Amino acid sequence: MDVDGGNEAMQALEALPGALTAVQETPLAFKLHYRAIGLIWATAMDDQIQAARINLTNHLAAGDDIWIPLLESMIGQTTGPDPEIDAFIDVEEMFMKAERDYLSIPILKLHSEYLAQQVARAASGSENLPDGFLELYSVELASARMKALAAKAEAHLAKSHEIWDAWVEWELERHDGLPQDI
């Protein structure tokens, strides 16, 4: 570690308790949350960054700069060996919370991609998946969720087609194996 980087980390570590106290005392102050997240980032305490992002989302509406890394980190927790079903449920609940927070095409797109990946994961049968996974990511339920994502995206006139296109593409791929003469 270089001297300047170590010095920055030490300064951040020293300032962190005050920033966290300020967030606790004034949880609706957006800038205080971002300051705390920045200080935690500077100290490289990755597990604490997640907690700070979640804390921000519990008190305030957050943007893609908070939601996307938070969701991606949670998704990462479902890719390891023998993930628990609770990790998948937590991801879905966090997506629902993010989607209620505000209309974000990148969040809706990430969710649709995640759903498609999980359905493919279930269909492959090559992994030891937790009990409840196949029900949570059944084709029927995923299709209904993708339809709901497309409906949410309708309010964004310029980019709603991105979610609609992803859903239609997924449905077409899913039906590729069906006989054409039906």
mmCIF file with all atom_site columns, C-alpha atoms in Angstrom:
data_model
loop_
_atom_site.group_PDB
_atom_site.id
_atom_site.type_symbol
_atom_site.label_atom_id
_atom_site.label_alt_id
_atom_site.label_comp_id
_atom_site.label_asym_id
_atom_site.label_entity_id
_atom_site.label_seq_id
_atom_site.pdbx_PDB_ins_code
_atom_site.Cartn_x
_atom_site.Cartn_y
_atom_site.Cartn_z
_atom_site.occupancy
_atom_site.B_iso_or_equiv
_atom_site.pdbx_formal_charge
_atom_site.auth_seq_id
_atom_site.auth_comp_id
_atom_site.auth_asym_id
_atom_site.auth_atom_id
_atom_site.pdbx_PDB_model_num
ATOM 1   C CA . MET A 1 1   ? 0.000   0.000   0.000   1.00 0.00 ? 1   MET A CA 1
ATOM 2   C CA . ASP A 1 2   ? 1.399   3.406   -0.831  1.00 0.00 ? 2   ASP A CA 1
ATOM 3   C CA . VAL A 1 3   ? 1.855   6.028   1.871   1.00 0.00 ? 3   VAL A CA 1
ATOM 4   C CA . ASP A 1 4   ? -0.749  8.438   0.474   1.00 0.00 ? 4   ASP A CA 1
ATOM 5   C CA . GLY A 1 5   ? -3.367  5.675   0.142   1.00 0.00 ? 5   GLY A CA 1
ATOM 6   C CA . GLY A 1 6   ? -2.656  4.483   3.684   1.00 0.00 ? 6   GLY A CA 1
ATOM 7   C CA . ASN A 1 7   ? -2.889  8.045   4.970   1.00 0.00 ? 7   ASN A CA 1
ATOM 8   C CA . GLU A 1 8   ? -6.243  8.549   3.208   1.00 0.00 ? 8   GLU A CA 1
ATOM 9   C CA . ALA A 1 9   ? -7.576  5.323   4.665   1.00 0.00 ? 9   ALA A CA 1
ATOM 10  C CA . MET A 1 10  ? -6.432  6.328   8.169   1.00 0.00 ? 10  MET A CA 1
ATOM 11  C CA . GLN A 1 11  ? -8.061  9.748   7.840   1.00 0.00 ? 11  GLN A CA 1
ATOM 12  C CA . ALA A 1 12  ? -11.271 8.133   6.622   1.00 0.00 ? 12  ALA A CA 1
ATOM 13  C CA . LEU A 1 13  ? -11.178 5.641   9.482   1.00 0.00 ? 13  LEU A CA 1
ATOM 14  C CA . GLU A 1 14  ? -10.779 8.467   11.970  1.00 0.00 ? 14  GLU A CA 1
ATOM 15  C CA . ALA A 1 15  ? -13.655 10.473  10.457  1.00 0.00 ? 15  ALA A CA 1
ATOM 16  C CA . LEU A 1 16  ? -15.993 7.481   10.111  1.00 0.00 ? 16  LEU A CA 1
ATOM 17  C CA . PRO A 1 17  ? -17.401 7.292   13.680  1.00 0.00 ? 17  PRO A CA 1
ATOM 18  C CA . GLY A 1 18  ? -18.453 10.945  13.530  1.00 0.00 ? 18  GLY A CA 1
ATOM 19  C CA . ALA A 1 19  ? -20.071 10.455  10.133  1.00 0.00 ? 19  ALA A CA 1
ATOM 20  C CA . LEU A 1 20  ? -21.981 7.375   11.291  1.00 0.00 ? 20  LEU A CA 1
ATOM 21  C CA . THR A 1 21  ? -23.167 9.202   14.407  1.00 0.00 ? 21  THR A CA 1
ATOM 22  C CA . ALA A 1 22  ? -24.336 12.107  12.248  1.00 0.00 ? 22  ALA A CA 1
ATOM 23  C CA . VAL A 1 23  ? -26.301 9.697   10.029  1.00 0.00 ? 23  VAL A CA 1
ATOM 24  C CA . GLN A 1 24  ? -27.940 8.156   13.104  1.00 0.00 ? 24  GLN A CA 1
ATOM 25  C CA . GLU A 1 25  ? -28.874 11.564  14.473  1.00 0.00 ? 25  GLU A CA 1
ATOM 26  C CA . THR A 1 26  ? -30.112 12.932  11.133  1.00 0.00 ? 26  THR A CA 1
ATOM 27  C CA . PRO A 1 27  ? -31.161 9.947   8.986   1.00 0.00 ? 27  PRO A CA 1
ATOM 28  C CA . LEU A 1 28  ? -32.961 12.104  6.425   1.00 0.00 ? 28  LEU A CA 1
ATOM 29  C CA . ALA A 1 29  ? -29.839 14.073  5.498   1.00 0.00 ? 29  ALA A CA 1
ATOM 30  C CA . PHE A 1 30  ? -28.818 12.738  2.106   1.00 0.00 ? 30  PHE A CA 1
ATOM 31  C CA . LYS A 1 31  ? -25.323 14.257  2.162   1.00 0.00 ? 31  LYS A CA 1
ATOM 32  C CA . LEU A 1 32  ? -24.503 12.607  5.484   1.00 0.00 ? 32  LEU A CA 1
ATOM 33  C CA . HIS A 1 33  ? -25.316 9.174   4.074   1.00 0.00 ? 33  HIS A CA 1
ATOM 34  C CA . TYR A 1 34  ? -23.127 9.798   1.037   1.00 0.00 ? 34  TYR A CA 1
ATOM 35  C CA . ARG A 1 35  ? -20.307 11.071  3.237   1.00 0.00 ? 35  ARG A CA 1
ATOM 36  C CA . ALA A 1 36  ? -20.481 7.928   5.374   1.00 0.00 ? 36  ALA A CA 1
ATOM 37  C CA . ILE A 1 37  ? -20.532 5.695   2.281   1.00 0.00 ? 37  ILE A CA 1
ATOM 38  C CA . GLY A 1 38  ? -17.531 7.558   0.860   1.00 0.00 ? 38  GLY A CA 1
ATOM 39  C CA . LEU A 1 39  ? -15.579 7.182   4.086   1.00 0.00 ? 39  LEU A CA 1
ATOM 40  C CA . ILE A 1 40  ? -16.416 3.492   4.330   1.00 0.00 ? 40  ILE A CA 1
ATOM 41  C CA . TRP A 1 41  ? -15.346 3.079   0.707   1.00 0.00 ? 41  TRP A CA 1
ATOM 42  C CA . ALA A 1 42  ? -12.032 4.781   1.467   1.00 0.00 ? 42  ALA A CA 1
ATOM 43  C CA . THR A 1 43  ? -11.404 2.323   4.313   1.00 0.00 ? 43  THR A CA 1
ATOM 44  C CA . ALA A 1 44  ? -12.143 -0.654  2.014   1.00 0.00 ? 44  ALA A CA 1
ATOM 45  C CA . MET A 1 45  ? -14.681 -2.157  4.429   1.00 0.00 ? 45  MET A CA 1
ATOM 46  C CA . ASP A 1 46  ? -16.822 -3.710  1.708   1.00 0.00 ? 46  ASP A CA 1
ATOM 47  C CA . ASP A 1 47  ? -19.285 -5.418  4.040   1.00 0.00 ? 47  ASP A CA 1
ATOM 48  C CA . GLN A 1 48  ? -19.965 -2.088  5.724   1.00 0.00 ? 48  GLN A CA 1
ATOM 49  C CA . ILE A 1 49  ? -20.606 -0.368  2.386   1.00 0.00 ? 49  ILE A CA 1
ATOM 50  C CA . GLN A 1 50  ? -23.586 -2.683  1.863   1.00 0.00 ? 50  GLN A CA 1
ATOM 51  C CA . ALA A 1 51  ? -24.941 -1.875  5.312   1.00 0.00 ? 51  ALA A CA 1
ATOM 52  C CA . ALA A 1 52  ? -24.558 1.865   4.667   1.00 0.00 ? 52  ALA A CA 1
ATOM 53  C CA . ARG A 1 53  ? -26.334 1.594   1.296   1.00 0.00 ? 53  ARG A CA 1
ATOM 54  C CA . ILE A 1 54  ? -29.180 -0.371  2.842   1.00 0.00 ? 54  ILE A CA 1
ATOM 55  C CA . ASN A 1 55  ? -29.411 2.204   5.631   1.00 0.00 ? 55  ASN A CA 1
ATOM 56  C CA . LEU A 1 56  ? -29.702 4.988   3.056   1.00 0.00 ? 56  LEU A CA 1
ATOM 57  C CA . THR A 1 57  ? -32.476 3.117   1.211   1.00 0.00 ? 57  THR A CA 1
ATOM 58  C CA . ASN A 1 58  ? -34.324 2.592   4.496   1.00 0.00 ? 58  ASN A CA 1
ATOM 59  C CA . HIS A 1 59  ? -34.570 6.358   5.019   1.00 0.00 ? 59  HIS A CA 1
ATOM 60  C CA . LEU A 1 60  ? -34.438 7.995   1.598   1.00 0.00 ? 60  LEU A CA 1
ATOM 61  C CA . ALA A 1 61  ? -35.127 7.404   -2.072  1.00 0.00 ? 61  ALA A CA 1
ATOM 62  C CA . ALA A 1 62  ? -31.875 6.324   -3.679  1.00 0.00 ? 62  ALA A CA 1
ATOM 63  C CA . GLY A 1 63  ? -30.564 6.541   -7.202  1.00 0.00 ? 63  GLY A CA 1
ATOM 64  C CA . ASP A 1 64  ? -28.931 3.998   -9.473  1.00 0.00 ? 64  ASP A CA 1
ATOM 65  C CA . ASP A 1 65  ? -25.550 4.849   -7.937  1.00 0.00 ? 65  ASP A CA 1
ATOM 66  C CA . ILE A 1 66  ? -26.754 3.232   -4.705  1.00 0.00 ? 66  ILE A CA 1
ATOM 67  C CA . TRP A 1 67  ? -29.216 0.624   -5.954  1.00 0.00 ? 67  TRP A CA 1
ATOM 68  C CA . ILE A 1 68  ? -27.191 -0.988  -8.754  1.00 0.00 ? 68  ILE A CA 1
ATOM 69  C CA . PRO A 1 69  ? -24.079 -1.795  -6.663  1.00 0.00 ? 69  PRO A CA 1
ATOM 70  C CA . LEU A 1 70  ? -26.301 -2.917  -3.776  1.00 0.00 ? 70  LEU A CA 1
ATOM 71  C CA . LEU A 1 71  ? -28.302 -5.257  -5.998  1.00 0.00 ? 71  LEU A CA 1
ATOM 72  C CA . GLU A 1 72  ? -25.209 -6.554  -7.795  1.00 0.00 ? 72  GLU A CA 1
ATOM 73  C CA . SER A 1 73  ? -23.565 -7.343  -4.476  1.00 0.00 ? 73  SER A CA 1
ATOM 74  C CA . MET A 1 74  ? -26.652 -9.195  -3.265  1.00 0.00 ? 74  MET A CA 1
ATOM 75  C CA . ILE A 1 75  ? -26.831 -11.107 -6.552  1.00 0.00 ? 75  ILE A CA 1
ATOM 76  C CA . GLY A 1 76  ? -23.193 -12.077 -6.021  1.00 0.00 ? 76  GLY A CA 1
ATOM 77  C CA . GLN A 1 77  ? -24.210 -13.744 -2.762  1.00 0.00 ? 77  GLN A CA 1
ATOM 78  C CA . THR A 1 78  ? -26.439 -16.125 -4.731  1.00 0.00 ? 78  THR A CA 1
ATOM 79  C CA . THR A 1 79  ? -23.686 -17.380 -7.028  1.00 0.00 ? 79  THR A CA 1
ATOM 80  C CA . GLY A 1 80  ? -21.433 -19.112 -4.528  1.00 0.00 ? 80  GLY A CA 1
ATOM 81  C CA . PRO A 1 81  ? -21.495 -22.787 -3.675  1.00 0.00 ? 81  PRO A CA 1
ATOM 82  C CA . ASP A 1 82  ? -24.668 -23.940 -1.943  1.00 0.00 ? 82  ASP A CA 1
ATOM 83  C CA . PRO A 1 83  ? -26.431 -20.576 -1.594  1.00 0.00 ? 83  PRO A CA 1
ATOM 84  C CA . GLU A 1 84  ? -29.333 -20.442 0.845   1.00 0.00 ? 84  GLU A CA 1
ATOM 85  C CA . ILE A 1 85  ? -32.860 -19.787 -0.439  1.00 0.00 ? 85  ILE A CA 1
ATOM 86  C CA . ASP A 1 86  ? -32.970 -16.731 1.835   1.00 0.00 ? 86  ASP A CA 1
ATOM 87  C CA . ALA A 1 87  ? -30.292 -15.060 -0.303  1.00 0.00 ? 87  ALA A CA 1
ATOM 88  C CA . PHE A 1 88  ? -32.531 -15.376 -3.395  1.00 0.00 ? 88  PHE A CA 1
ATOM 89  C CA . ILE A 1 89  ? -35.567 -14.137 -1.490  1.00 0.00 ? 89  ILE A CA 1
ATOM 90  C CA . ASP A 1 90  ? -33.531 -11.183 -0.189  1.00 0.00 ? 90  ASP A CA 1
ATOM 91  C CA . VAL A 1 91  ? -32.521 -10.289 -3.758  1.00 0.00 ? 91  VAL A CA 1
ATOM 92  C CA . GLU A 1 92  ? -36.141 -10.372 -4.950  1.00 0.00 ? 92  GLU A CA 1
ATOM 93  C CA . GLU A 1 93  ? -37.292 -8.284  -1.975  1.00 0.00 ? 93  GLU A CA 1
ATOM 94  C CA . MET A 1 94  ? -34.543 -5.741  -2.599  1.00 0.00 ? 94  MET A CA 1
ATOM 95  C CA . PHE A 1 95  ? -35.519 -5.529  -6.281  1.00 0.00 ? 95  PHE A CA 1
ATOM 96  C CA . MET A 1 96  ? -39.126 -4.867  -5.241  1.00 0.00 ? 96  MET A CA 1
ATOM 97  C CA . LYS A 1 97  ? -37.987 -2.165  -2.832  1.00 0.00 ? 97  LYS A CA 1
ATOM 98  C CA . ALA A 1 98  ? -35.781 -0.543  -5.483  1.00 0.00 ? 98  ALA A CA 1
ATOM 99  C CA . GLU A 1 99  ? -38.581 -0.634  -8.042  1.00 0.00 ? 99  GLU A CA 1
ATOM 100 C CA . ARG A 1 100 ? -40.979 1.008   -5.587  1.00 0.00 ? 100 ARG A CA 1
ATOM 101 C CA . ASP A 1 101 ? -38.381 3.677   -4.802  1.00 0.00 ? 101 ASP A CA 1
ATOM 102 C CA . TYR A 1 102 ? -38.454 5.194   -8.275  1.00 0.00 ? 102 TYR A CA 1
ATOM 103 C CA . LEU A 1 103 ? -38.654 4.329   -11.965 1.00 0.00 ? 103 LEU A CA 1
ATOM 104 C CA . SER A 1 104 ? -35.238 3.173   -13.170 1.00 0.00 ? 104 SER A CA 1
ATOM 105 C CA . ILE A 1 105 ? -34.780 1.407   -16.479 1.00 0.00 ? 105 ILE A CA 1
ATOM 106 C CA . PRO A 1 106 ? -31.323 0.104   -15.437 1.00 0.00 ? 106 PRO A CA 1
ATOM 107 C CA . ILE A 1 107 ? -32.830 -1.492  -12.308 1.00 0.00 ? 107 ILE A CA 1
ATOM 108 C CA . LEU A 1 108 ? -35.725 -3.004  -14.258 1.00 0.00 ? 108 LEU A CA 1
ATOM 109 C CA . LYS A 1 109 ? -33.262 -4.274  -16.872 1.00 0.00 ? 109 LYS A CA 1
ATOM 110 C CA . LEU A 1 110 ? -30.999 -5.793  -14.200 1.00 0.00 ? 110 LEU A CA 1
ATOM 111 C CA . HIS A 1 111 ? -34.018 -7.509  -12.650 1.00 0.00 ? 111 HIS A CA 1
ATOM 112 C CA . SER A 1 112 ? -35.191 -8.954  -15.961 1.00 0.00 ? 112 SER A CA 1
ATOM 113 C CA . GLU A 1 113 ? -31.667 -10.228 -16.713 1.00 0.00 ? 113 GLU A CA 1
ATOM 114 C CA . TYR A 1 114 ? -31.440 -11.734 -13.239 1.00 0.00 ? 114 TYR A CA 1
ATOM 115 C CA . LEU A 1 115 ? -34.791 -13.503 -13.651 1.00 0.00 ? 115 LEU A CA 1
ATOM 116 C CA . ALA A 1 116 ? -33.746 -14.943 -17.011 1.00 0.00 ? 116 ALA A CA 1
ATOM 117 C CA . GLN A 1 117 ? -30.460 -16.181 -15.525 1.00 0.00 ? 117 GLN A CA 1
ATOM 118 C CA . GLN A 1 118 ? -32.200 -17.847 -12.592 1.00 0.00 ? 118 GLN A CA 1
ATOM 119 C CA . VAL A 1 119 ? -34.763 -19.600 -14.807 1.00 0.00 ? 119 VAL A CA 1
ATOM 120 C CA . ALA A 1 120 ? -31.892 -20.860 -16.982 1.00 0.00 ? 120 ALA A CA 1
ATOM 121 C CA . ARG A 1 121 ? -30.062 -21.962 -13.856 1.00 0.00 ? 121 ARG A CA 1
ATOM 122 C CA . ALA A 1 122 ? -33.121 -23.913 -12.706 1.00 0.00 ? 122 ALA A CA 1
ATOM 123 C CA . ALA A 1 123 ? -33.593 -25.479 -16.141 1.00 0.00 ? 123 ALA A CA 1
ATOM 124 C CA . SER A 1 124 ? -29.966 -26.606 -16.390 1.00 0.00 ? 124 SER A CA 1
ATOM 125 C CA . GLY A 1 125 ? -30.317 -28.886 -13.390 1.00 0.00 ? 125 GLY A CA 1
ATOM 126 C CA . SER A 1 126 ? -26.539 -28.886 -13.097 1.00 0.00 ? 126 SER A CA 1
ATOM 127 C CA . GLU A 1 127 ? -26.371 -27.215 -9.691  1.00 0.00 ? 127 GLU A CA 1
ATOM 128 C CA . ASN A 1 128 ? -27.387 -28.196 -6.223  1.00 0.00 ? 128 ASN A CA 1
ATOM 129 C CA . LEU A 1 129 ? -30.060 -25.535 -5.706  1.00 0.00 ? 129 LEU A CA 1
ATOM 130 C CA . PRO A 1 130 ? -31.747 -24.838 -2.373  1.00 0.00 ? 130 PRO A CA 1
ATOM 131 C CA . ASP A 1 131 ? -35.246 -26.025 -1.555  1.00 0.00 ? 131 ASP A CA 1
ATOM 132 C CA . GLY A 1 132 ? -37.771 -23.553 -2.885  1.00 0.00 ? 132 GLY A CA 1
ATOM 133 C CA . PHE A 1 133 ? -35.570 -22.307 -5.749  1.00 0.00 ? 133 PHE A CA 1
ATOM 134 C CA . LEU A 1 134 ? -37.529 -24.062 -8.486  1.00 0.00 ? 134 LEU A CA 1
ATOM 135 C CA . GLU A 1 135 ? -40.780 -22.570 -7.170  1.00 0.00 ? 135 GLU A CA 1
ATOM 136 C CA . LEU A 1 136 ? -39.288 -19.078 -6.824  1.00 0.00 ? 136 LEU A CA 1
ATOM 137 C CA . TYR A 1 137 ? -37.902 -19.151 -10.361 1.00 0.00 ? 137 TYR A CA 1
ATOM 138 C CA . SER A 1 138 ? -40.475 -21.209 -12.198 1.00 0.00 ? 138 SER A CA 1
ATOM 139 C CA . VAL A 1 139 ? -41.000 -20.273 -15.831 1.00 0.00 ? 139 VAL A CA 1
ATOM 140 C CA . GLU A 1 140 ? -44.581 -19.207 -15.144 1.00 0.00 ? 140 GLU A CA 1
ATOM 141 C CA . LEU A 1 141 ? -43.683 -16.979 -12.207 1.00 0.00 ? 141 LEU A CA 1
ATOM 142 C CA . ALA A 1 142 ? -40.701 -15.466 -14.044 1.00 0.00 ? 142 ALA A CA 1
ATOM 143 C CA . SER A 1 143 ? -42.895 -14.733 -17.058 1.00 0.00 ? 143 SER A CA 1
ATOM 144 C CA . ALA A 1 144 ? -45.434 -12.976 -14.839 1.00 0.00 ? 144 ALA A CA 1
ATOM 145 C CA . ARG A 1 145 ? -42.657 -10.965 -13.170 1.00 0.00 ? 145 ARG A CA 1
ATOM 146 C CA . MET A 1 146 ? -41.187 -9.946  -16.528 1.00 0.00 ? 146 MET A CA 1
ATOM 147 C CA . LYS A 1 147 ? -44.627 -8.846  -17.663 1.00 0.00 ? 147 LYS A CA 1
ATOM 148 C CA . ALA A 1 148 ? -44.923 -6.767  -14.481 1.00 0.00 ? 148 ALA A CA 1
ATOM 149 C CA . LEU A 1 149 ? -41.482 -5.221  -15.136 1.00 0.00 ? 149 LEU A CA 1
ATOM 150 C CA . ALA A 1 150 ? -42.584 -4.268  -18.657 1.00 0.00 ? 150 ALA A CA 1
ATOM 151 C CA . ALA A 1 151 ? -45.747 -2.715  -17.216 1.00 0.00 ? 151 ALA A CA 1
ATOM 152 C CA . LYS A 1 152 ? -43.684 -0.665  -14.730 1.00 0.00 ? 152 LYS A CA 1
ATOM 153 C CA . ALA A 1 153 ? -41.416 0.509   -17.539 1.00 0.00 ? 153 ALA A CA 1
ATOM 154 C CA . GLU A 1 154 ? -44.359 1.843   -19.578 1.00 0.00 ? 154 GLU A CA 1
ATOM 155 C CA . ALA A 1 155 ? -44.164 5.119   -17.672 1.00 0.00 ? 155 ALA A CA 1
ATOM 156 C CA . HIS A 1 156 ? -40.727 5.783   -19.158 1.00 0.00 ? 156 HIS A CA 1
ATOM 157 C CA . LEU A 1 157 ? -41.678 6.658   -22.711 1.00 0.00 ? 157 LEU A CA 1
ATOM 158 C CA . ALA A 1 158 ? -38.174 6.903   -24.162 1.00 0.00 ? 158 ALA A CA 1
ATOM 159 C CA . LYS A 1 159 ? -36.718 3.659   -22.827 1.00 0.00 ? 159 LYS A CA 1
ATOM 160 C CA . SER A 1 160 ? -39.601 1.384   -21.855 1.00 0.00 ? 160 SER A CA 1
ATOM 161 C CA . HIS A 1 161 ? -38.981 -0.636  -25.008 1.00 0.00 ? 161 HIS A CA 1
ATOM 162 C CA . GLU A 1 162 ? -35.720 -1.943  -23.497 1.00 0.00 ? 162 GLU A CA 1
ATOM 163 C CA . ILE A 1 163 ? -37.648 -3.869  -20.844 1.00 0.00 ? 163 ILE A CA 1
ATOM 164 C CA . TRP A 1 164 ? -40.376 -4.899  -23.254 1.00 0.00 ? 164 TRP A CA 1
ATOM 165 C CA . ASP A 1 165 ? -37.763 -6.123  -25.771 1.00 0.00 ? 165 ASP A CA 1
ATOM 166 C CA . ALA A 1 166 ? -35.923 -8.122  -23.085 1.00 0.00 ? 166 ALA A CA 1
ATOM 167 C CA . TRP A 1 167 ? -39.169 -9.785  -22.010 1.00 0.00 ? 167 TRP A CA 1
ATOM 168 C CA . VAL A 1 168 ? -40.247 -10.600 -25.580 1.00 0.00 ? 168 VAL A CA 1
ATOM 169 C CA . GLU A 1 169 ? -36.775 -11.944 -26.440 1.00 0.00 ? 169 GLU A CA 1
ATOM 170 C CA . TRP A 1 170 ? -36.823 -14.164 -23.340 1.00 0.00 ? 170 TRP A CA 1
ATOM 171 C CA . GLU A 1 171 ? -40.302 -15.460 -24.186 1.00 0.00 ? 171 GLU A CA 1
ATOM 172 C CA . LEU A 1 172 ? -39.276 -16.185 -27.791 1.00 0.00 ? 172 LEU A CA 1
ATOM 173 C CA . GLU A 1 173 ? -36.128 -18.016 -26.692 1.00 0.00 ? 173 GLU A CA 1
ATOM 174 C CA . ARG A 1 174 ? -38.168 -20.015 -24.234 1.00 0.00 ? 174 ARG A CA 1
ATOM 175 C CA . HIS A 1 175 ? -40.548 -21.077 -26.999 1.00 0.00 ? 175 HIS A CA 1
ATOM 176 C CA . ASP A 1 176 ? -37.838 -21.934 -29.551 1.00 0.00 ? 176 ASP A CA 1
ATOM 177 C CA . GLY A 1 177 ? -38.026 -25.621 -28.709 1.00 0.00 ? 177 GLY A CA 1
ATOM 178 C CA . LEU A 1 178 ? -41.776 -25.877 -29.283 1.00 0.00 ? 178 LEU A CA 1
ATOM 179 C CA . PRO A 1 179 ? -43.155 -27.441 -32.455 1.00 0.00 ? 179 PRO A CA 1
ATOM 180 C CA . GLN A 1 180 ? -43.908 -24.811 -35.107 1.00 0.00 ? 180 GLN A CA 1
ATOM 181 C CA . ASP A 1 181 ? -47.084 -26.448 -36.430 1.00 0.00 ? 181 ASP A CA 1
ATOM 182 C CA . ILE A 1 182 ? -49.259 -25.848 -33.378 1.00 0.00 ? 182 ILE A CA 1
#
